[in-house]
Amino acid sequence: MLAVLGFATLGSFMLLVMRKHLSAFTAIMLTPIAAALVAGKGTELGDMIMNGLDTVAPTAALLLFAVLYFGLMMEVKLFEPVCQAIIRLSKGDPVRIVVGTAVLALLVALDGDGTTSYMIICSAFLPIYRRLGLNPLILATLATMALGTISGTTPWGGAATRGISVLHLNATEYFVHMIGPMALTSLAIIAVAYWLGLRERHKIDAEKLAAFKLEIASGEAFEPVKAGWRMWFNTALTLLLMVLLILEVADLLVLFMVAFVVALLVNIRVIAEQQDLIKRQAANAVPVMILVLAAGVFTGIMTDSGMIKAMADAALSVVPESWGNTIPLFTAFLALPLGFFMSNDAYWFGVVPVLAESAAQYGIDANQIARAGAIGQILHSMGPTSAPLWVLLGLVKAELGDFQKYALRWGILVSLAYVLFAVITGAVSVA
């Protein structure tokens, strides 16, 4: 009974979200509450909801301060010198420009917000692409792969945040083991960029290329940004933050809270301006934060009511005993098609908990399921359910069909490489 009710709850949630009958925030709360009432557990709802909220509160706070920190770094133009340095180093060479696009896309994807990342990348490189006649679909392809790899993997990105919250994980423990595969996949994206740049080099008009090289050499291609002491301080602070994160000196939430406060005091001294910045960045953080809290309600009810356990037992009954240890690898491959066709909410809140509970029967840590699930984010960023993608296509003036026809071959290739890297480094085990 509980298993049937659980699967019906997940199916209802997916249908309501994918058909857009309800928002993810309302559907993820209403469906488990309705299921609990049907199961006769209405009197326990309050305790189940509070238990769920207790587990996701640290993740919600981490997300808030990570978005605030990187949002501030964007506003003070921390990455602007990097962008201009890439253009200077390119010297008008299409190969270097395309590789520079990939490098910048990987850097700005750290902020975790797809729309912001795409706007920065397009603002920096789209005029250059149009000037030289480079295919703008290259920019779009590299941007989506970078976002899926970096934002889809980091604990403050939307996808991993869902996984961490829904599986009640420690963000640091989840992320440290994904740094290796994420770095290797980033190198794979740069390799793809190099290949695409080589192909474009032979298509560019020689006169246009020569004129642009002269503009770069004379310094007229862009307005230089003065690197004052605050710029150097922000760079050092961000690098220090990443080092402390890797060394696990403290919890991610503590690191981001302290780093944001320090950065705010150094860069914005007027209290009113500090408040304005927080209000602006809250527009990016609040929608995802409320989803995380709603996920706590969902998992609290589904777990404490016994539905998740009953569903996992039902799923395990049809899986051969000898295949049990391959559940993380199975999750990684399953994440590719499901990530493309499904919304993140439907996948992370509906499918991943069942896989994690099944894996637990074989002694497999839920962190491995979360890491495996994050691999599908590269293809998700190219799929029709990715809202930021529509912003990107509008910026580069491309149709979804044309983009997917061009981009999917590279997205699938890099995604498979990501699976391989995760297995090799042990982030996803197969035995």
Short mmCIF file of C-alpha atoms in Angstrom, two decimals:
data_model
loop_
_atom_site.label_atom_id
_atom_site.label_comp_id
_atom_site.label_asym_id
_atom_site.label_seq_id
_atom_site.Cartn_x
_atom_site.Cartn_y
_atom_site.Cartn_z
CA MET A 1 0.00 0.00 0.00
CA LEU A 2 2.72 2.49 0.99
CA ALA A 3 4.79 1.65 -2.09
CA VAL A 4 1.83 2.21 -4.42
CA LEU A 5 0.97 5.44 -2.64
CA GLY A 6 4.59 6.58 -2.86
CA PHE A 7 4.88 5.93 -6.60
CA ALA A 8 1.53 7.65 -7.12
CA THR A 9 2.83 10.67 -5.19
CA LEU A 10 5.98 10.87 -7.31
CA GLY A 11 4.01 10.40 -10.52
CA SER A 12 1.55 13.10 -9.51
CA PHE A 13 4.35 15.48 -8.62
CA MET A 14 6.15 14.93 -11.94
CA LEU A 15 2.95 15.32 -13.92
CA LEU A 16 1.93 18.52 -12.15
CA VAL A 17 5.38 20.08 -12.59
CA MET A 18 6.08 18.95 -16.16
CA ARG A 19 2.60 19.91 -17.36
CA LYS A 20 2.93 23.18 -15.44
CA HIS A 21 -0.35 22.73 -13.60
CA LEU A 22 1.46 23.77 -10.40
CA SER A 23 4.80 25.35 -9.63
CA ALA A 24 7.51 23.07 -8.25
CA PHE A 25 7.27 24.83 -4.88
CA THR A 26 3.56 24.17 -4.43
CA ALA A 27 3.52 20.70 -5.99
CA ILE A 28 6.41 19.38 -3.92
CA MET A 29 4.56 20.32 -0.73
CA LEU A 30 0.97 19.51 -1.62
CA THR A 31 1.50 16.02 -3.10
CA PRO A 32 3.18 14.41 -0.04
CA ILE A 33 0.76 16.14 2.33
CA ALA A 34 -2.16 14.67 0.36
CA ALA A 35 -0.48 11.25 0.37
CA ALA A 36 0.06 11.38 4.14
CA LEU A 37 -3.61 12.20 4.67
CA VAL A 38 -4.64 9.27 2.45
CA ALA A 39 -2.29 6.98 4.42
CA GLY A 40 -3.97 8.06 7.66
CA LYS A 41 -0.92 9.89 9.01
CA GLY A 42 -2.45 13.35 9.20
CA THR A 43 -1.81 13.70 12.93
CA GLU A 44 1.95 13.16 12.35
CA LEU A 45 2.31 15.75 9.59
CA GLY A 46 3.67 18.50 11.82
CA ASP A 47 6.51 16.39 13.20
CA MET A 48 7.38 14.93 9.79
CA ILE A 49 7.55 18.38 8.21
CA MET A 50 9.75 19.78 10.98
CA ASN A 51 12.10 16.79 10.76
CA GLY A 52 12.47 17.43 7.06
CA LEU A 53 13.09 21.15 7.51
CA ASP A 54 15.77 20.46 10.13
CA THR A 55 17.75 18.44 7.60
CA VAL A 56 17.74 21.03 4.80
CA ALA A 57 18.16 24.26 6.77
CA PRO A 58 22.01 24.23 6.54
CA THR A 59 21.86 23.66 2.77
CA ALA A 60 19.42 26.53 2.31
CA ALA A 61 21.71 28.84 4.28
CA LEU A 62 24.74 27.70 2.26
CA LEU A 63 22.94 28.47 -0.98
CA LEU A 64 22.00 31.95 0.23
CA PHE A 65 25.53 33.02 1.15
CA ALA A 66 27.16 31.38 -1.90
CA VAL A 67 24.85 33.30 -4.24
CA LEU A 68 25.42 36.51 -2.29
CA TYR A 69 29.20 36.10 -2.43
CA PHE A 70 29.50 35.33 -6.14
CA GLY A 71 26.86 37.92 -6.95
CA LEU A 72 28.98 40.55 -5.22
CA MET A 73 32.08 39.37 -7.08
CA MET A 74 30.21 39.76 -10.37
CA GLU A 75 29.06 43.27 -9.49
CA VAL A 76 32.56 44.45 -8.62
CA LYS A 77 33.73 42.99 -11.96
CA LEU A 78 36.15 40.47 -10.52
CA PHE A 79 36.12 38.45 -13.75
CA GLU A 80 36.29 41.45 -16.12
CA PRO A 81 40.12 41.57 -16.19
CA VAL A 82 40.12 37.83 -16.86
CA CYS A 83 37.81 38.32 -19.81
CA GLN A 84 39.91 41.13 -21.26
CA ALA A 85 43.10 39.16 -20.70
CA ILE A 86 41.59 36.29 -22.66
CA ILE A 87 40.81 38.63 -25.55
CA ARG A 88 44.34 40.07 -25.48
CA LEU A 89 45.90 36.63 -25.38
CA SER A 90 43.73 35.50 -28.28
CA LYS A 91 45.25 38.15 -30.59
CA GLY A 92 42.24 37.64 -32.84
CA ASP A 93 42.93 33.94 -33.35
CA PRO A 94 39.59 32.03 -33.57
CA VAL A 95 41.07 29.04 -31.76
CA ARG A 96 42.16 31.15 -28.81
CA ILE A 97 38.85 33.03 -28.78
CA VAL A 98 36.83 29.82 -28.64
CA VAL A 99 39.08 28.33 -25.95
CA GLY A 100 38.82 31.62 -24.06
CA THR A 101 35.04 31.32 -24.27
CA ALA A 102 35.22 27.93 -22.59
CA VAL A 103 37.57 29.17 -19.87
CA LEU A 104 35.39 32.18 -19.03
CA ALA A 105 32.24 30.06 -19.13
CA LEU A 106 33.75 27.65 -16.60
CA LEU A 107 34.74 30.54 -14.33
CA VAL A 108 31.44 32.42 -14.33
CA ALA A 109 29.48 29.18 -13.88
CA LEU A 110 30.81 29.21 -10.32
CA ASP A 111 28.08 31.66 -9.35
CA GLY A 112 25.52 28.88 -9.79
CA ASP A 113 23.01 31.00 -11.72
CA GLY A 114 22.55 30.04 -15.36
CA THR A 115 20.94 33.25 -16.55
CA THR A 116 23.69 35.40 -15.04
CA SER A 117 26.41 33.17 -16.47
CA TYR A 118 24.97 33.27 -19.96
CA MET A 119 24.56 37.03 -19.91
CA ILE A 120 28.18 37.57 -18.86
CA ILE A 121 29.54 35.19 -21.49
CA CYS A 122 27.41 36.63 -24.28
CA SER A 123 28.21 40.21 -23.28
CA ALA A 124 31.92 39.43 -23.43
CA PHE A 125 32.17 37.26 -26.52
CA LEU A 126 29.05 37.52 -28.70
CA PRO A 127 30.17 40.83 -30.30
CA ILE A 128 33.50 39.21 -31.15
CA TYR A 129 31.79 36.17 -32.66
CA ARG A 130 29.59 38.38 -34.80
CA ARG A 131 32.49 40.59 -35.82
CA LEU A 132 34.55 37.65 -37.06
CA GLY A 133 31.67 35.54 -38.34
CA LEU A 134 32.17 32.72 -35.83
CA ASN A 135 29.25 30.35 -35.35
CA PRO A 136 27.34 31.58 -32.25
CA LEU A 137 26.17 28.01 -31.60
CA ILE A 138 29.73 27.28 -30.50
CA LEU A 139 29.39 29.89 -27.76
CA ALA A 140 26.03 28.47 -26.72
CA THR A 141 27.34 24.89 -26.68
CA LEU A 142 30.38 25.69 -24.57
CA ALA A 143 28.33 27.82 -22.18
CA THR A 144 25.76 25.09 -21.54
CA MET A 145 28.39 22.38 -21.05
CA ALA A 146 30.32 24.61 -18.64
CA LEU A 147 27.18 25.45 -16.67
CA GLY A 148 26.14 21.80 -16.47
CA THR A 149 29.59 20.76 -15.28
CA ILE A 150 30.36 23.51 -12.77
CA SER A 151 27.02 24.80 -11.55
CA GLY A 152 25.51 21.33 -11.81
CA THR A 153 28.21 19.90 -9.54
CA THR A 154 28.97 22.58 -6.95
CA PRO A 155 26.91 22.43 -3.72
CA TRP A 156 25.61 25.96 -4.25
CA GLY A 157 24.38 25.15 -7.76
CA GLY A 158 20.72 24.34 -8.25
CA ALA A 159 21.03 20.64 -9.10
CA ALA A 160 23.51 19.53 -6.45
CA THR A 161 21.64 21.61 -3.88
CA ARG A 162 18.54 19.57 -4.59
CA GLY A 163 20.48 16.32 -4.24
CA ILE A 164 22.15 17.36 -1.00
CA SER A 165 18.89 18.51 0.52
CA VAL A 166 16.71 15.63 -0.62
CA LEU A 167 19.25 13.00 0.51
CA HIS A 168 20.24 14.86 3.72
CA LEU A 169 23.94 15.00 2.86
CA ASN A 170 26.88 16.98 4.16
CA ALA A 171 27.78 19.45 1.40
CA THR A 172 31.52 19.24 2.01
CA GLU A 173 31.63 15.44 1.96
CA TYR A 174 29.66 15.38 -1.26
CA PHE A 175 31.70 18.03 -3.06
CA VAL A 176 35.32 17.22 -2.21
CA HIS A 177 35.16 13.90 -4.08
CA MET A 178 33.66 15.61 -7.13
CA ILE A 179 36.45 18.16 -7.56
CA GLY A 180 38.66 15.72 -9.50
CA PRO A 181 36.00 14.59 -12.01
CA MET A 182 34.76 18.18 -12.37
CA ALA A 183 38.28 19.45 -13.15
CA LEU A 184 38.91 16.67 -15.68
CA THR A 185 35.57 17.31 -17.36
CA SER A 186 36.44 21.01 -17.55
CA LEU A 187 39.62 20.06 -19.40
CA ALA A 188 37.52 17.93 -21.75
CA ILE A 189 35.34 20.96 -22.50
CA ILE A 190 38.45 23.03 -23.24
CA ALA A 191 39.65 20.25 -25.58
CA VAL A 192 36.31 20.36 -27.42
CA ALA A 193 36.63 24.15 -27.64
CA TYR A 194 40.08 23.79 -29.19
CA TRP A 195 38.73 21.41 -31.83
CA LEU A 196 35.79 23.68 -32.64
CA GLY A 197 38.13 26.67 -32.89
CA LEU A 198 40.34 24.85 -35.37
CA ARG A 199 37.33 24.19 -37.59
CA GLU A 200 36.26 27.82 -37.44
CA ARG A 201 39.73 29.17 -38.22
CA HIS A 202 39.46 27.93 -41.80
CA LYS A 203 36.06 29.60 -42.30
CA ILE A 204 36.92 33.15 -41.22
CA ASP A 205 37.38 35.94 -43.76
CA ALA A 206 41.07 36.90 -43.73
CA GLU A 207 40.41 40.66 -43.96
CA LYS A 208 38.03 40.69 -41.00
CA LEU A 209 40.50 38.72 -38.96
CA ALA A 210 43.36 41.10 -39.77
CA ALA A 211 41.27 44.19 -38.86
CA PHE A 212 40.26 42.74 -35.52
CA LYS A 213 43.84 41.84 -34.68
CA LEU A 214 44.82 45.46 -35.28
CA GLU A 215 42.11 46.67 -32.87
CA ILE A 216 43.37 44.33 -30.18
CA ALA A 217 46.97 45.38 -30.72
CA SER A 218 46.04 49.09 -30.48
CA GLY A 219 43.85 48.57 -27.39
CA GLU A 220 40.67 49.82 -29.10
CA ALA A 221 38.83 46.52 -28.88
CA PHE A 222 37.60 47.19 -25.32
CA GLU A 223 37.71 49.63 -22.44
CA PRO A 224 40.40 48.60 -19.94
CA VAL A 225 39.41 47.94 -16.33
CA LYS A 226 41.69 49.35 -13.65
CA ALA A 227 42.85 46.66 -11.26
CA GLY A 228 42.88 48.52 -7.96
CA TRP A 229 43.71 47.13 -4.57
CA ARG A 230 40.13 45.91 -4.08
CA MET A 231 40.36 43.83 -7.24
CA TRP A 232 43.50 42.13 -5.95
CA PHE A 233 41.91 41.65 -2.54
CA ASN A 234 38.81 40.03 -4.08
CA THR A 235 40.97 37.72 -6.16
CA ALA A 236 43.01 36.64 -3.14
CA LEU A 237 39.87 36.18 -1.04
CA THR A 238 38.20 34.01 -3.68
CA LEU A 239 41.29 31.86 -4.14
CA LEU A 240 41.65 31.50 -0.37
CA LEU A 241 38.00 30.51 -0.12
CA MET A 242 38.50 27.74 -2.69
CA VAL A 243 41.64 26.47 -0.94
CA LEU A 244 39.94 26.37 2.48
CA LEU A 245 36.97 24.62 0.90
CA ILE A 246 39.19 21.90 -0.60
CA LEU A 247 41.14 21.46 2.64
CA GLU A 248 37.84 21.15 4.57
CA VAL A 249 39.05 23.65 7.16
CA ALA A 250 35.45 24.42 8.06
CA ASP A 251 31.94 23.75 6.84
CA LEU A 252 31.04 25.31 3.48
CA LEU A 253 28.34 27.43 5.09
CA VAL A 254 30.79 28.93 7.59
CA LEU A 255 33.35 29.67 4.86
CA PHE A 256 30.86 31.43 2.61
CA MET A 257 29.28 33.40 5.44
CA VAL A 258 32.63 34.77 6.61
CA ALA A 259 33.88 35.40 3.06
CA PHE A 260 30.73 37.31 2.13
CA VAL A 261 30.85 39.50 5.22
CA VAL A 262 34.53 40.32 4.62
CA ALA A 263 33.94 41.03 0.91
CA LEU A 264 30.93 43.21 1.68
CA LEU A 265 32.83 45.34 4.20
CA VAL A 266 35.78 45.81 1.87
CA ASN A 267 33.88 46.56 -1.35
CA ILE A 268 30.80 48.45 -0.11
CA ARG A 269 31.22 50.73 2.88
CA VAL A 270 27.84 52.51 2.81
CA ILE A 271 25.17 50.60 4.73
CA ALA A 272 22.38 51.60 2.35
CA GLU A 273 24.36 50.30 -0.63
CA GLN A 274 25.06 47.04 1.20
CA GLN A 275 21.34 46.59 1.73
CA ASP A 276 20.63 47.33 -1.94
CA LEU A 277 23.13 44.68 -3.02
CA ILE A 278 21.56 42.07 -0.75
CA LYS A 279 18.11 42.90 -2.14
CA ARG A 280 19.33 42.55 -5.73
CA GLN A 281 21.04 39.23 -5.13
CA ALA A 282 18.11 37.90 -3.10
CA ALA A 283 16.16 37.73 -6.35
CA ASN A 284 18.52 34.94 -7.45
CA ALA A 285 18.77 33.14 -4.12
CA VAL A 286 15.22 33.13 -2.76
CA PRO A 287 13.51 31.03 -5.51
CA VAL A 288 15.99 28.19 -5.06
CA MET A 289 16.03 28.53 -1.27
CA ILE A 290 12.29 28.06 -0.98
CA LEU A 291 12.56 24.99 -3.21
CA VAL A 292 15.16 23.56 -0.85
CA LEU A 293 12.89 24.16 2.13
CA ALA A 294 9.95 22.67 0.26
CA ALA A 295 12.15 19.66 -0.53
CA GLY A 296 12.60 19.25 3.22
CA VAL A 297 8.84 19.01 3.61
CA PHE A 298 8.67 16.48 0.78
CA THR A 299 11.43 14.21 2.06
CA GLY A 300 10.38 14.54 5.68
CA ILE A 301 6.91 13.24 4.89
CA MET A 302 8.01 10.63 2.37
CA THR A 303 10.72 9.26 4.66
CA ASP A 304 9.01 9.35 8.03
CA SER A 305 5.79 7.90 6.61
CA GLY A 306 7.71 4.88 5.29
CA MET A 307 6.85 5.48 1.64
CA ILE A 308 10.46 5.85 0.44
CA LYS A 309 11.47 2.60 2.14
CA ALA A 310 8.48 0.72 0.71
CA MET A 311 9.20 2.05 -2.79
CA ALA A 312 12.87 1.07 -2.59
CA ASP A 313 11.95 -2.44 -1.46
CA ALA A 314 9.56 -2.73 -4.40
CA ALA A 315 12.23 -1.52 -6.82
CA LEU A 316 14.84 -3.89 -5.39
CA SER A 317 12.53 -6.85 -5.84
CA VAL A 318 12.97 -6.64 -9.63
CA VAL A 319 16.76 -6.00 -9.60
CA PRO A 320 19.01 -9.10 -9.76
CA GLU A 321 21.07 -9.49 -6.60
CA SER A 322 24.32 -9.53 -8.60
CA TRP A 323 23.64 -6.04 -10.01
CA GLY A 324 23.20 -4.28 -6.70
CA ASN A 325 26.72 -2.82 -6.46
CA THR A 326 26.37 -1.12 -9.85
CA ILE A 327 23.53 1.16 -8.78
CA PRO A 328 25.77 4.29 -8.70
CA LEU A 329 26.98 3.61 -12.26
CA PHE A 330 23.41 2.85 -13.33
CA THR A 331 22.35 6.16 -11.80
CA ALA A 332 25.06 8.05 -13.71
CA PHE A 333 23.93 6.67 -17.08
CA LEU A 334 20.26 7.04 -16.20
CA ALA A 335 20.87 10.68 -15.32
CA LEU A 336 21.80 11.50 -18.93
CA PRO A 337 18.43 10.89 -20.66
CA LEU A 338 16.35 11.76 -17.61
CA GLY A 339 18.31 14.95 -17.07
CA PHE A 340 17.65 16.00 -20.64
CA PHE A 341 13.92 15.34 -20.70
CA MET A 342 12.94 15.98 -17.10
CA SER A 343 13.02 19.07 -14.96
CA ASN A 344 15.53 19.06 -12.12
CA ASP A 345 12.74 19.12 -9.58
CA ALA A 346 11.05 16.02 -11.00
CA TYR A 347 14.31 14.09 -11.26
CA TRP A 348 15.98 15.03 -7.98
CA PHE A 349 12.87 14.97 -5.85
CA GLY A 350 11.14 12.08 -7.60
CA VAL A 351 13.72 9.60 -8.93
CA VAL A 352 16.95 10.06 -6.97
CA PRO A 353 15.53 9.31 -3.48
CA VAL A 354 14.26 5.93 -4.70
CA LEU A 355 17.67 5.07 -6.20
CA ALA A 356 19.44 6.21 -3.03
CA GLU A 357 17.23 4.08 -0.81
CA SER A 358 17.79 1.08 -3.09
CA ALA A 359 21.56 1.66 -3.00
CA ALA A 360 21.47 1.84 0.79
CA GLN A 361 20.29 -1.79 0.85
CA TYR A 362 23.70 -2.72 -0.57
CA GLY A 363 25.66 -0.45 1.78
CA ILE A 364 26.22 2.23 -0.87
CA ASP A 365 26.55 5.77 0.48
CA ALA A 366 23.91 8.26 -0.69
CA ASN A 367 26.72 10.68 -1.61
CA GLN A 368 27.61 8.43 -4.52
CA ILE A 369 24.05 8.57 -5.83
CA ALA A 370 24.04 12.37 -5.58
CA ARG A 371 27.37 12.59 -7.42
CA ALA A 372 26.19 10.21 -10.11
CA GLY A 373 22.95 12.12 -10.51
CA ALA A 374 24.81 15.41 -10.99
CA ILE A 375 26.60 14.08 -14.08
CA GLY A 376 23.41 14.40 -16.12
CA GLN A 377 23.38 18.17 -15.66
CA ILE A 378 25.42 18.71 -18.84
CA LEU A 379 22.58 17.34 -20.95
CA HIS A 380 19.96 18.94 -18.72
CA SER A 381 21.42 22.36 -19.54
CA MET A 382 20.76 21.57 -23.23
CA GLY A 383 17.25 20.22 -22.71
CA PRO A 384 13.91 21.95 -23.11
CA THR A 385 13.24 22.00 -19.35
CA SER A 386 16.28 24.21 -18.66
CA ALA A 387 14.88 27.73 -18.24
CA PRO A 388 18.23 29.57 -18.61
CA LEU A 389 18.72 27.89 -22.00
CA TRP A 390 15.87 29.91 -23.43
CA VAL A 391 17.60 33.09 -22.30
CA LEU A 392 20.81 31.97 -23.99
CA LEU A 393 19.04 31.09 -27.25
CA GLY A 394 17.41 34.50 -27.23
CA LEU A 395 20.79 36.18 -26.81
CA VAL A 396 22.46 34.27 -29.64
CA LYS A 397 19.25 34.35 -31.74
CA ALA A 398 19.10 30.60 -32.34
CA GLU A 399 16.25 28.10 -32.52
CA LEU A 400 16.12 25.24 -30.01
CA GLY A 401 16.15 22.59 -32.73
CA ASP A 402 19.20 24.06 -34.46
CA PHE A 403 21.04 24.37 -31.17
CA GLN A 404 20.30 20.83 -30.04
CA LYS A 405 21.23 19.38 -33.42
CA TYR A 406 24.62 21.06 -33.12
CA ALA A 407 25.25 20.79 -29.38
CA LEU A 408 24.02 17.36 -28.34
CA ARG A 409 26.85 15.46 -30.02
CA TRP A 410 29.37 17.34 -27.89
CA GLY A 411 27.21 17.26 -24.77
CA ILE A 412 26.84 13.48 -24.94
CA LEU A 413 30.56 13.04 -25.54
CA VAL A 414 31.55 15.20 -22.56
CA SER A 415 28.88 13.61 -20.36
CA LEU A 416 30.24 10.13 -21.06
CA ALA A 417 33.72 11.42 -20.26
CA TYR A 418 32.34 12.76 -16.98
CA VAL A 419 30.99 9.31 -16.10
CA LEU A 420 34.40 7.79 -16.88
CA PHE A 421 36.26 10.37 -14.78
CA ALA A 422 33.87 9.87 -11.85
CA VAL A 423 34.47 6.10 -11.95
CA ILE A 424 38.24 6.43 -12.29
CA THR A 425 38.54 8.82 -9.34
CA GLY A 426 36.19 6.80 -7.18
CA ALA A 427 33.51 9.46 -6.88
CA VAL A 428 31.14 6.86 -8.34
CA SER A 429 31.99 3.24 -7.48
CA VAL A 430 31.12 0.19 -9.54
CA ALA A 431 31.89 -2.53 -7.02
#
